[in-house]
CSV table of C-alpha atoms and ligand atoms in Angstrom, one decimal:
chain,number,residue,atom,x,y,z
A,1,MET,CA,15.9,-72.6,1.6
A,2,ALA,CA,15.0,-70.4,4.5
A,3,GLU,CA,13.3,-72.1,7.4
A,4,SER,CA,10.5,-69.5,7.3
A,5,SER,CA,9.3,-70.6,3.8
A,6,PHE,CA,8.4,-74.1,5.1
A,7,ARG,CA,4.6,-74.5,5.0
A,8,THR,CA,2.4,-76.9,7.0
A,9,VAL,CA,-0.8,-77.3,5.0
A,10,ALA,CA,-4.3,-78.3,6.0
A,11,VAL,CA,-6.0,-79.9,3.0
A,12,LEU,CA,-9.8,-79.6,3.4
A,13,GLY,CA,-11.6,-81.9,1.0
A,14,ALA,CA,-8.5,-84.1,0.8
A,15,THR,CA,-10.4,-87.0,-0.8
A,16,GLY,CA,-11.7,-84.9,-3.6
A,17,SER,CA,-10.4,-83.9,-7.0
A,18,ILE,CA,-8.7,-80.6,-5.8
A,19,GLY,CA,-7.5,-82.4,-2.6
A,20,ALA,CA,-5.7,-85.0,-4.8
A,21,SER,CA,-4.0,-82.4,-6.9
A,22,ALA,CA,-2.9,-80.4,-3.8
A,23,LEU,CA,-1.4,-83.5,-2.2
A,24,ASP,CA,0.4,-84.4,-5.4
A,25,VAL,CA,2.1,-80.9,-5.4
A,26,ILE,CA,2.8,-81.1,-1.7
A,27,ALA,CA,4.5,-84.5,-2.0
A,28,ARG,CA,6.8,-83.1,-4.7
A,29,HIS,CA,8.4,-80.7,-2.2
A,30,PRO,CA,9.2,-82.4,1.1
A,31,GLN,CA,11.8,-79.7,1.8
A,32,ARG,CA,9.2,-76.9,1.8
A,33,LEU,CA,5.7,-78.4,2.2
A,34,ARG,CA,4.1,-80.8,4.5
A,35,ALA,CA,0.4,-81.9,5.0
A,36,GLY,CA,-0.4,-81.3,8.6
A,37,VAL,CA,-4.2,-81.8,8.5
A,38,LEU,CA,-6.3,-83.8,6.1
A,39,ALA,CA,-10.1,-83.4,6.2
A,40,ALA,CA,-12.9,-85.2,4.3
A,41,GLY,CA,-16.7,-85.5,4.4
A,42,SER,CA,-17.5,-89.2,4.9
A,43,GLN,CA,-15.0,-91.4,3.1
A,44,VAL,CA,-13.1,-92.9,6.0
A,45,GLN,CA,-11.2,-95.6,4.0
A,46,ALA,CA,-10.0,-93.1,1.5
A,47,LEU,CA,-8.9,-90.7,4.2
A,48,VAL,CA,-7.0,-93.4,6.1
A,49,ALA,CA,-5.2,-94.3,2.9
A,50,LEU,CA,-4.2,-90.7,2.4
A,51,CYS,CA,-2.9,-90.5,5.9
A,52,ALA,CA,-0.8,-93.6,5.3
A,53,ARG,CA,0.7,-91.8,2.3
A,54,HIS,CA,1.1,-88.3,3.6
A,55,ARG,CA,1.5,-88.8,7.4
A,56,PRO,CA,-0.4,-85.7,8.7
A,57,ASP,CA,-0.6,-85.0,12.4
A,58,HIS,CA,-4.5,-84.8,12.3
A,59,ALA,CA,-7.3,-86.3,10.2
A,60,VAL,CA,-10.8,-84.9,10.4
A,61,ILE,CA,-14.0,-86.6,9.2
A,62,ALA,CA,-17.1,-84.3,9.0
A,63,ASP,CA,-19.5,-87.1,9.7
A,64,ALA,CA,-19.5,-87.5,13.5
A,65,ASP,CA,-20.8,-91.1,13.2
A,66,ALA,CA,-17.6,-92.0,11.3
A,67,TYR,CA,-15.3,-91.0,14.1
A,68,ALA,CA,-14.8,-94.5,15.6
A,69,ALA,CA,-14.1,-96.0,12.1
A,70,LEU,CA,-11.5,-93.3,11.5
A,71,ARG,CA,-9.8,-93.7,14.9
A,72,ASP,CA,-9.7,-97.5,14.5
A,73,GLY,CA,-8.6,-97.3,10.9
A,74,LEU,CA,-5.7,-95.1,11.7
A,75,ARG,CA,-4.7,-97.3,14.7
A,76,GLU,CA,-4.9,-100.5,12.6
A,77,ALA,CA,-2.7,-98.8,9.9
A,78,GLY,CA,-0.1,-98.1,12.7
A,79,LEU,CA,-0.3,-94.4,12.1
A,80,PRO,CA,0.3,-91.7,14.8
A,81,THR,CA,-2.3,-89.4,13.1
A,82,ARG,CA,-4.9,-88.1,15.6
A,83,ALA,CA,-8.6,-88.7,14.6
A,84,HIS,CA,-11.2,-85.9,14.9
A,85,ALA,CA,-14.8,-85.5,13.8
A,86,GLY,CA,-17.3,-82.7,13.1
A,87,ALA,CA,-17.2,-79.2,11.8
A,88,GLU,CA,-16.2,-77.6,15.1
A,89,ALA,CA,-13.1,-79.8,15.4
A,90,LEU,CA,-12.2,-78.9,11.9
A,91,ASP,CA,-12.6,-75.1,12.5
A,92,ALA,CA,-10.4,-75.3,15.6
A,93,LEU,CA,-7.6,-77.2,13.8
A,94,VAL,CA,-7.7,-74.8,10.9
A,95,ALA,CA,-7.5,-71.8,13.3
A,96,GLY,CA,-4.8,-73.3,15.5
A,97,ASP,CA,-1.1,-74.2,15.3
A,98,ALA,CA,-1.6,-77.4,13.2
A,99,CYS,CA,-1.2,-75.4,10.0
A,100,ASP,CA,-0.2,-72.1,8.5
A,101,THR,CA,-1.7,-72.7,5.1
A,102,VAL,CA,-5.2,-73.9,4.2
A,103,VAL,CA,-6.4,-75.5,1.0
A,104,ALA,CA,-10.1,-74.8,1.1
A,105,ALA,CA,-11.5,-77.5,-1.2
A,106,ILE,CA,-14.7,-78.7,0.4
A,107,VAL,CA,-17.5,-78.6,-2.1
A,108,GLY,CA,-20.5,-76.3,-1.5
A,109,ALA,CA,-21.6,-74.1,1.3
A,110,ALA,CA,-20.5,-76.8,3.7
A,111,GLY,CA,-17.0,-75.3,3.2
A,112,LEU,CA,-17.9,-71.8,4.5
A,113,SER,CA,-17.3,-72.3,8.2
A,114,SER,CA,-13.8,-73.7,7.8
A,115,THR,CA,-12.9,-71.2,5.1
A,116,LEU,CA,-14.0,-68.4,7.4
A,117,ALA,CA,-12.0,-69.9,10.2
A,118,ALA,CA,-8.9,-69.9,8.1
A,119,ALA,CA,-9.5,-66.2,7.1
A,120,ARG,CA,-10.2,-65.1,10.6
A,121,ALA,CA,-7.0,-66.8,11.9
A,122,GLY,CA,-4.9,-65.0,9.3
A,123,LYS,CA,-3.8,-68.2,7.5
A,124,ARG,CA,-2.6,-68.3,3.9
A,125,LEU,CA,-5.9,-69.3,2.2
A,126,LEU,CA,-5.8,-71.3,-1.0
A,127,LEU,CA,-9.4,-70.8,-1.9
A,128,ALA,CA,-11.0,-73.4,-4.2
A,129,ASN,CA,-14.3,-73.4,-2.4
A,130,LYS,CA,-16.0,-70.8,-4.6
A,131,GLU,CA,-19.4,-71.3,-3.0
A,132,SER,CA,-18.2,-69.7,0.2
A,133,LEU,CA,-17.3,-66.5,-1.7
A,134,VAL,CA,-20.7,-66.6,-3.5
A,135,LEU,CA,-22.5,-67.0,-0.3
A,136,ALA,CA,-20.5,-64.6,1.9
A,137,GLY,CA,-18.0,-62.9,-0.2
A,138,GLU,CA,-18.0,-59.5,1.6
A,139,LEU,CA,-17.7,-61.1,5.0
A,140,LEU,CA,-15.0,-63.5,3.9
A,141,THR,CA,-12.8,-60.9,2.2
A,142,ALA,CA,-13.3,-58.5,5.1
A,143,ALA,CA,-12.3,-61.2,7.6
A,144,ALA,CA,-9.2,-62.0,5.6
A,145,GLU,CA,-8.2,-58.3,5.4
A,146,ALA,CA,-8.8,-57.7,9.1
A,147,ALA,CA,-6.7,-60.7,10.1
A,148,GLY,CA,-4.0,-60.3,7.4
A,149,ALA,CA,-4.9,-63.6,5.8
A,150,GLU,CA,-3.5,-63.9,2.3
A,151,ILE,CA,-6.0,-65.3,-0.2
A,152,VAL,CA,-4.7,-67.0,-3.3
A,153,PRO,CA,-7.6,-68.0,-5.6
A,154,ILE,CA,-7.2,-71.6,-6.8
A,155,ASP,CA,-10.1,-71.6,-9.4
A,156,SER,CA,-8.0,-71.6,-12.6
A,157,GLU,CA,-9.6,-68.4,-14.0
A,158,HIS,CA,-9.1,-66.4,-10.8
A,159,ASN,CA,-5.6,-67.9,-10.3
A,160,ALA,CA,-4.8,-66.7,-13.8
A,161,ILE,CA,-6.1,-63.2,-13.0
A,162,PHE,CA,-4.1,-63.2,-9.7
A,163,GLN,CA,-1.0,-64.0,-11.7
A,164,CYS,CA,-1.7,-61.2,-14.3
A,165,LEU,CA,-2.3,-58.7,-11.5
A,166,ARG,CA,0.4,-60.1,-9.2
A,167,SER,CA,-2.0,-59.5,-6.4
A,168,ARG,CA,-5.6,-60.0,-5.4
A,169,GLN,CA,-7.0,-56.5,-5.8
A,170,ALA,CA,-7.6,-55.0,-9.2
A,171,LEU,CA,-6.6,-51.3,-9.3
A,172,GLY,CA,-7.9,-48.4,-11.3
A,173,ASP,CA,-5.7,-49.2,-14.2
A,174,VAL,CA,-7.7,-52.4,-14.9
A,175,ARG,CA,-10.3,-51.7,-17.6
A,176,ARG,CA,-11.8,-55.2,-17.8
A,177,ILE,CA,-11.4,-58.7,-16.5
A,178,VAL,CA,-12.4,-61.5,-19.0
A,179,LEU,CA,-13.2,-64.9,-17.6
A,180,THR,CA,-12.8,-67.7,-20.1
A,181,ALA,CA,-15.2,-70.7,-20.1
A,182,SER,CA,-14.8,-74.0,-21.8
A,183,GLY,CA,-18.5,-74.1,-22.6
A,184,GLY,CA,-18.8,-77.5,-21.0
A,185,PRO,CA,-19.9,-80.8,-22.6
A,186,PHE,CA,-23.0,-79.3,-24.2
A,187,ARG,CA,-21.5,-76.3,-25.9
A,188,GLY,CA,-23.2,-75.5,-29.2
A,189,ARG,CA,-26.3,-77.4,-28.4
A,190,SER,CA,-29.8,-75.9,-28.5
A,191,ARG,CA,-31.9,-75.6,-25.4
A,192,ALA,CA,-34.5,-78.1,-26.7
A,193,SER,CA,-31.8,-80.7,-27.2
A,194,LEU,CA,-30.8,-80.5,-23.5
A,195,GLU,CA,-34.1,-81.7,-22.2
A,196,ALA,CA,-33.1,-85.4,-21.9
A,197,VAL,CA,-29.4,-85.2,-21.1
A,198,THR,CA,-28.3,-87.6,-18.4
A,199,PRO,CA,-26.1,-87.0,-15.3
A,200,GLN,CA,-23.5,-89.2,-16.9
A,201,GLN,CA,-23.3,-87.0,-20.0
A,202,ALA,CA,-23.3,-83.9,-17.9
A,203,VAL,CA,-20.3,-84.9,-15.8
A,204,ALA,CA,-18.2,-85.9,-18.8
A,205,HIS,CA,-16.3,-82.7,-19.1
A,206,PRO,CA,-14.3,-82.4,-22.3
A,207,LYS,CA,-11.2,-80.7,-20.8
A,208,TRP,CA,-11.2,-80.8,-17.0
A,209,SER,CA,-11.4,-83.8,-14.6
A,210,MET,CA,-13.4,-82.5,-11.6
A,211,GLY,CA,-15.8,-83.5,-8.9
A,212,PRO,CA,-19.5,-84.2,-9.8
A,213,LYS,CA,-21.0,-81.0,-8.5
A,214,ILE,CA,-18.7,-78.6,-10.4
A,215,SER,CA,-18.9,-80.8,-13.5
A,216,VAL,CA,-22.7,-80.3,-13.6
A,217,ASP,CA,-22.2,-76.6,-12.9
A,218,SER,CA,-19.8,-76.4,-15.9
A,219,ALA,CA,-22.5,-78.1,-18.1
A,220,THR,CA,-25.2,-75.6,-17.1
A,221,LEU,CA,-22.7,-72.6,-17.2
A,222,MET,CA,-23.7,-71.9,-13.5
A,223,ASN,CA,-20.0,-72.5,-12.8
A,224,LYS,CA,-19.1,-69.4,-14.8
A,225,GLY,CA,-21.9,-67.5,-13.1
A,226,LEU,CA,-20.5,-68.4,-9.7
A,227,GLU,CA,-17.1,-67.4,-10.9
A,228,LEU,CA,-18.3,-64.0,-11.9
A,229,ILE,CA,-19.5,-63.4,-8.4
A,230,GLU,CA,-16.2,-64.9,-7.1
A,231,ALA,CA,-14.2,-62.5,-9.3
A,232,HIS,CA,-16.4,-59.5,-8.1
A,233,HIS,CA,-15.4,-60.3,-4.5
A,234,LEU,CA,-11.8,-61.3,-5.0
A,235,PHE,CA,-10.8,-58.5,-7.2
A,236,GLY,CA,-13.1,-55.7,-6.1
A,237,VAL,CA,-14.6,-55.1,-9.5
A,238,GLY,CA,-18.2,-54.5,-10.5
A,239,SER,CA,-20.2,-56.1,-13.3
A,240,ASP,CA,-19.2,-53.2,-15.6
A,241,ARG,CA,-15.6,-54.5,-15.6
A,242,LEU,CA,-16.4,-58.2,-15.9
A,243,ALA,CA,-17.0,-60.3,-19.1
A,244,VAL,CA,-17.2,-64.0,-20.1
A,245,LEU,CA,-15.7,-65.5,-23.2
A,246,VAL,CA,-16.1,-69.1,-24.3
A,247,HIS,CA,-12.8,-70.7,-25.2
A,248,PRO,CA,-13.3,-74.4,-25.9
A,249,GLN,CA,-9.6,-75.4,-25.7
A,250,SER,CA,-9.3,-74.3,-22.0
A,251,LEU,CA,-5.7,-73.2,-22.5
A,252,VAL,CA,-6.2,-69.4,-21.9
A,253,HIS,CA,-7.4,-69.4,-18.3
A,254,SER,CA,-8.5,-65.7,-18.2
A,255,LEU,CA,-7.4,-62.2,-19.3
A,256,VAL,CA,-6.9,-58.8,-17.8
A,257,GLU,CA,-7.2,-55.7,-20.0
A,258,PHE,CA,-5.5,-52.6,-18.7
A,259,VAL,CA,-6.2,-48.9,-19.5
A,260,ASP,CA,-3.3,-48.6,-21.8
A,261,GLY,CA,-4.7,-51.3,-24.1
A,262,SER,CA,-2.5,-54.1,-22.9
A,263,THR,CA,-4.1,-57.4,-22.3
A,264,LEU,CA,-2.3,-60.0,-20.1
A,265,ALA,CA,-3.4,-63.6,-20.1
A,266,GLN,CA,-2.2,-66.7,-18.3
A,267,LEU,CA,-2.0,-69.9,-20.4
A,268,GLY,CA,-1.3,-73.5,-19.5
A,269,LEU,CA,-2.6,-77.0,-19.8
A,270,PRO,CA,-5.9,-77.6,-18.0
A,271,ASP,CA,-4.5,-79.1,-14.8
A,272,MET,CA,-5.3,-77.7,-11.4
A,273,ARG,CA,-1.9,-78.5,-10.0
A,274,THR,CA,-0.6,-75.3,-11.7
A,275,SER,CA,-3.0,-73.1,-9.6
A,276,LEU,CA,-2.2,-75.1,-6.5
A,277,ALA,CA,1.6,-74.7,-7.0
A,278,VAL,CA,1.1,-71.0,-7.5
A,279,GLY,CA,-0.7,-70.8,-4.1
A,280,LEU,CA,1.7,-73.1,-2.3
A,281,GLY,CA,4.8,-71.5,-3.6
A,282,TRP,CA,3.8,-67.8,-4.0
A,283,PRO,CA,5.6,-65.5,-4.6
A,284,GLU,CA,8.1,-68.1,-5.8
A,285,ARG,CA,7.3,-70.6,-8.5
A,286,ILE,CA,7.6,-74.3,-7.8
A,287,ASP,CA,7.3,-77.5,-9.8
A,288,SER,CA,3.7,-78.7,-10.2
A,289,GLY,CA,4.3,-81.8,-12.3
A,290,VAL,CA,2.4,-80.1,-15.1
A,291,GLY,CA,4.1,-80.0,-18.5
A,292,GLY,CA,4.5,-76.9,-20.6
A,293,LEU,CA,2.2,-75.7,-23.3
A,294,ASP,CA,3.1,-76.6,-26.9
A,295,LEU,CA,1.0,-74.1,-28.9
A,296,LEU,CA,2.2,-75.6,-32.2
A,297,ALA,CA,0.9,-79.0,-31.2
A,298,GLN,CA,-2.4,-77.5,-29.9
A,299,GLY,CA,-2.9,-75.7,-33.2
A,300,ARG,CA,-5.6,-73.2,-32.5
A,301,LEU,CA,-7.3,-71.0,-29.9
A,302,ASP,CA,-11.0,-70.3,-30.5
A,303,PHE,CA,-13.3,-67.9,-28.8
A,304,GLU,CA,-17.1,-67.4,-28.9
A,305,ALA,CA,-19.8,-65.6,-27.0
A,306,PRO,CA,-21.7,-67.6,-24.3
A,307,ASP,CA,-25.2,-68.8,-25.3
A,308,THR,CA,-27.5,-67.6,-22.4
A,309,ASP,CA,-30.6,-68.9,-24.1
A,310,ALA,CA,-29.4,-72.5,-23.9
A,311,PHE,CA,-27.6,-71.9,-20.6
A,312,PRO,CA,-29.7,-69.4,-18.6
A,313,CYS,CA,-27.8,-70.1,-15.3
A,314,LEU,CA,-25.1,-67.6,-16.5
A,315,ARG,CA,-27.7,-64.9,-16.9
A,316,LEU,CA,-29.4,-65.8,-13.5
A,317,ALA,CA,-26.0,-65.5,-11.8
A,318,TRP,CA,-25.3,-62.2,-13.4
A,319,GLN,CA,-28.6,-60.9,-12.2
A,320,ALA,CA,-28.0,-62.2,-8.7
A,321,MET,CA,-24.6,-60.5,-8.7
A,322,GLU,CA,-26.1,-57.2,-9.7
A,323,ALA,CA,-29.0,-57.5,-7.2
A,324,GLY,CA,-26.4,-58.2,-4.4
A,325,GLY,CA,-27.5,-58.7,-0.8
A,326,THR,CA,-28.9,-62.2,-0.2
A,327,ALA,CA,-29.5,-62.9,-3.9
A,328,PRO,CA,-26.2,-64.8,-4.6
A,329,ALA,CA,-26.8,-66.9,-1.4
A,330,VAL,CA,-30.2,-67.9,-2.8
A,331,LEU,CA,-28.8,-68.6,-6.2
A,332,ASN,CA,-26.1,-70.8,-4.7
A,333,ALA,CA,-28.3,-72.7,-2.3
A,334,ALA,CA,-31.0,-73.4,-5.0
A,335,ASN,CA,-28.3,-74.5,-7.3
A,336,GLU,CA,-26.7,-76.9,-4.8
A,337,VAL,CA,-30.1,-78.5,-4.1
A,338,THR,CA,-31.1,-78.8,-7.8
A,339,VAL,CA,-27.7,-80.2,-8.9
A,340,SER,CA,-27.9,-82.8,-6.2
A,341,ALA,CA,-31.4,-83.7,-7.3
A,342,PHE,CA,-30.3,-83.9,-11.0
A,343,LEU,CA,-27.4,-86.2,-10.1
A,344,GLN,CA,-29.8,-88.4,-8.2
A,345,GLY,CA,-32.1,-88.6,-11.3
A,346,GLN,CA,-35.0,-86.7,-9.6
A,347,ILE,CA,-35.2,-83.8,-12.0
A,348,GLY,CA,-34.2,-83.1,-15.6
A,349,PHE,CA,-31.3,-80.9,-16.7
A,350,LEU,CA,-33.5,-77.9,-17.7
A,351,SER,CA,-35.1,-78.0,-14.3
A,352,ILE,CA,-31.9,-76.7,-12.8
A,353,PRO,CA,-32.2,-73.2,-14.2
A,354,ALA,CA,-36.0,-73.2,-13.9
A,355,LEU,CA,-35.9,-74.0,-10.2
A,356,VAL,CA,-33.1,-71.6,-9.5
A,357,GLU,CA,-35.1,-68.9,-11.2
A,358,ASP,CA,-38.1,-69.7,-9.1
A,359,ALA,CA,-36.1,-69.5,-5.9
A,360,LEU,CA,-34.7,-66.1,-6.9
A,361,ALA,CA,-38.2,-64.9,-7.7
A,362,ALA,CA,-39.7,-66.2,-4.5
A,363,GLN,CA,-37.0,-64.6,-2.3
A,364,PRO,CA,-36.2,-61.1,-3.5
A,365,ALA,CA,-32.8,-59.7,-2.6
A,366,GLU,CA,-32.5,-58.2,0.9
A,367,PRO,CA,-29.5,-56.5,2.4
A,368,ALA,CA,-27.1,-59.0,3.9
A,369,GLY,CA,-25.3,-57.3,6.7
A,370,SER,CA,-24.6,-60.4,8.8
A,371,LEU,CA,-23.6,-64.0,8.4
A,372,ASP,CA,-26.8,-65.0,10.1
A,373,ALA,CA,-28.9,-63.2,7.5
A,374,LEU,CA,-27.0,-65.0,4.7
A,375,LEU,CA,-27.3,-68.4,6.4
A,376,ALA,CA,-31.0,-67.8,6.9
A,377,ALA,CA,-31.4,-66.9,3.2
A,378,ASP,CA,-29.4,-70.0,2.3
A,379,ALA,CA,-31.6,-72.2,4.5
A,380,GLN,CA,-34.8,-70.7,3.2
A,381,ALA,CA,-33.8,-71.2,-0.5
A,382,ARG,CA,-32.9,-74.8,0.3
A,383,ARG,CA,-36.3,-75.5,1.9
A,384,PHE,CA,-38.1,-73.8,-1.0
A,385,THR,CA,-36.3,-75.7,-3.7
A,386,GLU,CA,-36.5,-79.0,-1.9
A,387,GLN,CA,-40.3,-78.5,-1.6
A,388,ALA,CA,-40.6,-77.5,-5.2
A,389,ILE,CA,-38.8,-80.7,-6.2
A,390,ALA,CA,-40.9,-82.8,-3.9
A,391,GLN,CA,-44.1,-81.3,-5.3
A,392,ARG,CA,-42.9,-81.6,-8.8
A,393,ARG,CA,-43.7,-78.0,-9.4
A,394,ILE,CA,-41.2,-78.1,-12.2
A,395,ARG,CA,-41.9,-75.8,-15.2
A,396,ALA,CA,-39.3,-77.0,-17.7
B,401,NAD,P1,-15.0,-83.3,-5.0
B,401,NAD,O1,-16.4,-83.6,-5.0
B,401,NAD,O2,-14.1,-84.0,-5.9
B,401,NAD,O3,-14.4,-83.2,-3.5
B,401,NAD,C1,-15.1,-82.6,-2.5
B,401,NAD,C2,-14.4,-82.9,-1.2
B,401,NAD,O4,-15.2,-82.2,-0.1
B,401,NAD,C3,-14.3,-84.3,-0.8
B,401,NAD,O5,-13.0,-84.5,-0.1
B,401,NAD,C4,-15.4,-84.5,0.3
B,401,NAD,O6,-15.2,-85.6,1.2
B,401,NAD,C5,-15.4,-83.2,0.9
B,401,NAD,N1,-16.6,-82.8,1.6
B,401,NAD,C6,-17.9,-82.8,1.1
B,401,NAD,N2,-18.8,-82.4,2.0
B,401,NAD,C7,-18.1,-82.1,3.1
B,401,NAD,C8,-18.4,-81.6,4.4
B,401,NAD,N3,-19.7,-81.4,4.8
B,401,NAD,N4,-17.4,-81.4,5.3
B,401,NAD,C9,-16.1,-81.7,5.0
B,401,NAD,N5,-15.7,-82.2,3.8
B,401,NAD,C10,-16.7,-82.4,2.9
B,401,NAD,O7,-15.0,-81.7,-5.4
B,401,NAD,P2,-13.8,-80.9,-6.2
B,401,NAD,O8,-14.0,-81.0,-7.6
B,401,NAD,O9,-12.5,-81.2,-5.6
B,401,NAD,O10,-14.2,-79.4,-5.8
B,401,NAD,C11,-14.0,-78.9,-4.5
B,401,NAD,C12,-14.2,-77.4,-4.5
B,401,NAD,O11,-13.2,-76.8,-5.4
B,401,NAD,C13,-15.6,-76.9,-5.1
B,401,NAD,O12,-16.0,-75.8,-4.4
B,401,NAD,C14,-15.3,-76.6,-6.5
B,401,NAD,O13,-16.2,-75.6,-7.0
B,401,NAD,C15,-13.9,-76.0,-6.4
B,401,NAD,N6,-13.1,-76.1,-7.7
B,401,NAD,C16,-12.8,-77.3,-8.2
B,401,NAD,C17,-12.1,-77.5,-9.4
B,401,NAD,C18,-11.7,-78.8,-9.9
B,401,NAD,O14,-10.9,-78.8,-10.9
B,401,NAD,N7,-12.1,-79.9,-9.3
B,401,NAD,C19,-11.7,-76.3,-10.1
B,401,NAD,C20,-12.1,-75.1,-9.5
B,401,NAD,C21,-12.8,-75.0,-8.3
B,402,MG,MG1,-12.9,-72.3,-12.8
């Protein structure tokens, strides 16, 4: 293999679900891939264990108070890995020589700064952190374009679309992009029956094994709403060329319909290592550890329309996308706060859409010309929603 195709990878969110899948694929290809930087939020022990296994040059913990524990843990394990702490240290490592490829898999808007740093530095950006696109999609894609950063979407739907288009930009010959959705653990249930569902039930996804936040987003269908906005930015298509189709088997990962009537789809088992292998190997295909698809054994592929009465988050996201400006940032921020409160048992499941709707109503869309304007809208929506939860101004 040519020397130039060797990639040194920074895995941001290394201790998470996507991080584990990325490291699994990287470890399969010692001749072409190496983890150079591993970063996590606050789990020092898990990060040290990953360093022992993958031998990166640098390890970064977001929580500054955990720096000494990380440094000592690495030293006690006899590892040469250098310890760092805080968001600025992470951004500098992402932008510098320590990596040429970045797996952006921090959960939530907390991932925006490092994702932007990777784009601005012209890195190959394997983008799982969909919240950064929802919050600042135009700025992020413009930064990537200006610096020549190649974005490969990792979200399975967008990775499927990327494979069908063989690029990131949809052209005039694309009539429609159809995102598939599993429907989550509560598919087919009425709105009333969702009143008392527990966090444990909500995170028990029938098809995908994922972190807690995106699992709740899948249960409310907000995940598909965030993905609509993500697709809008990644592929440069408006809402008139986007659609959502529920597909409970999660084998067809999305479809692209062209003007000649052709529809291309990407199929595969629901395992994120496929998307990550596409991003790590692109334009070549490399082993991901995922088996092939036996359609005869699977039996059937079903499709149905999404139920936006039971799952209003999809409708709210669609409205925020069409409103544009600061609206997607408000949607995302209110959603992050409510999902966290739901996971902590502070609010019920139906309060998630109710509170997101309240936040959107309280903060009408304004033009979002700068990162500061978007971050201000994000902060305001968080404050508003936190207060609403504290005051139990919950309608649902
Ligand atoms: P997860 O909760 O399993 O992992 C999150 C990771 O982010 C952890 O390593 C955590 O330590 C780190 N982290 C959290 N806050 C941080 C901070 N402030 N600074 C630095 N690191 C921080 O989440 P996940 O399921 O792996 O999802 C990660 C991202 O990928 C999300 O944006 C999610 O929407 C997206 N995504 C995930 C999947 C999936 O299958 N899990 C699929 C598509 C997209
Ligand atoms: Mg997805």
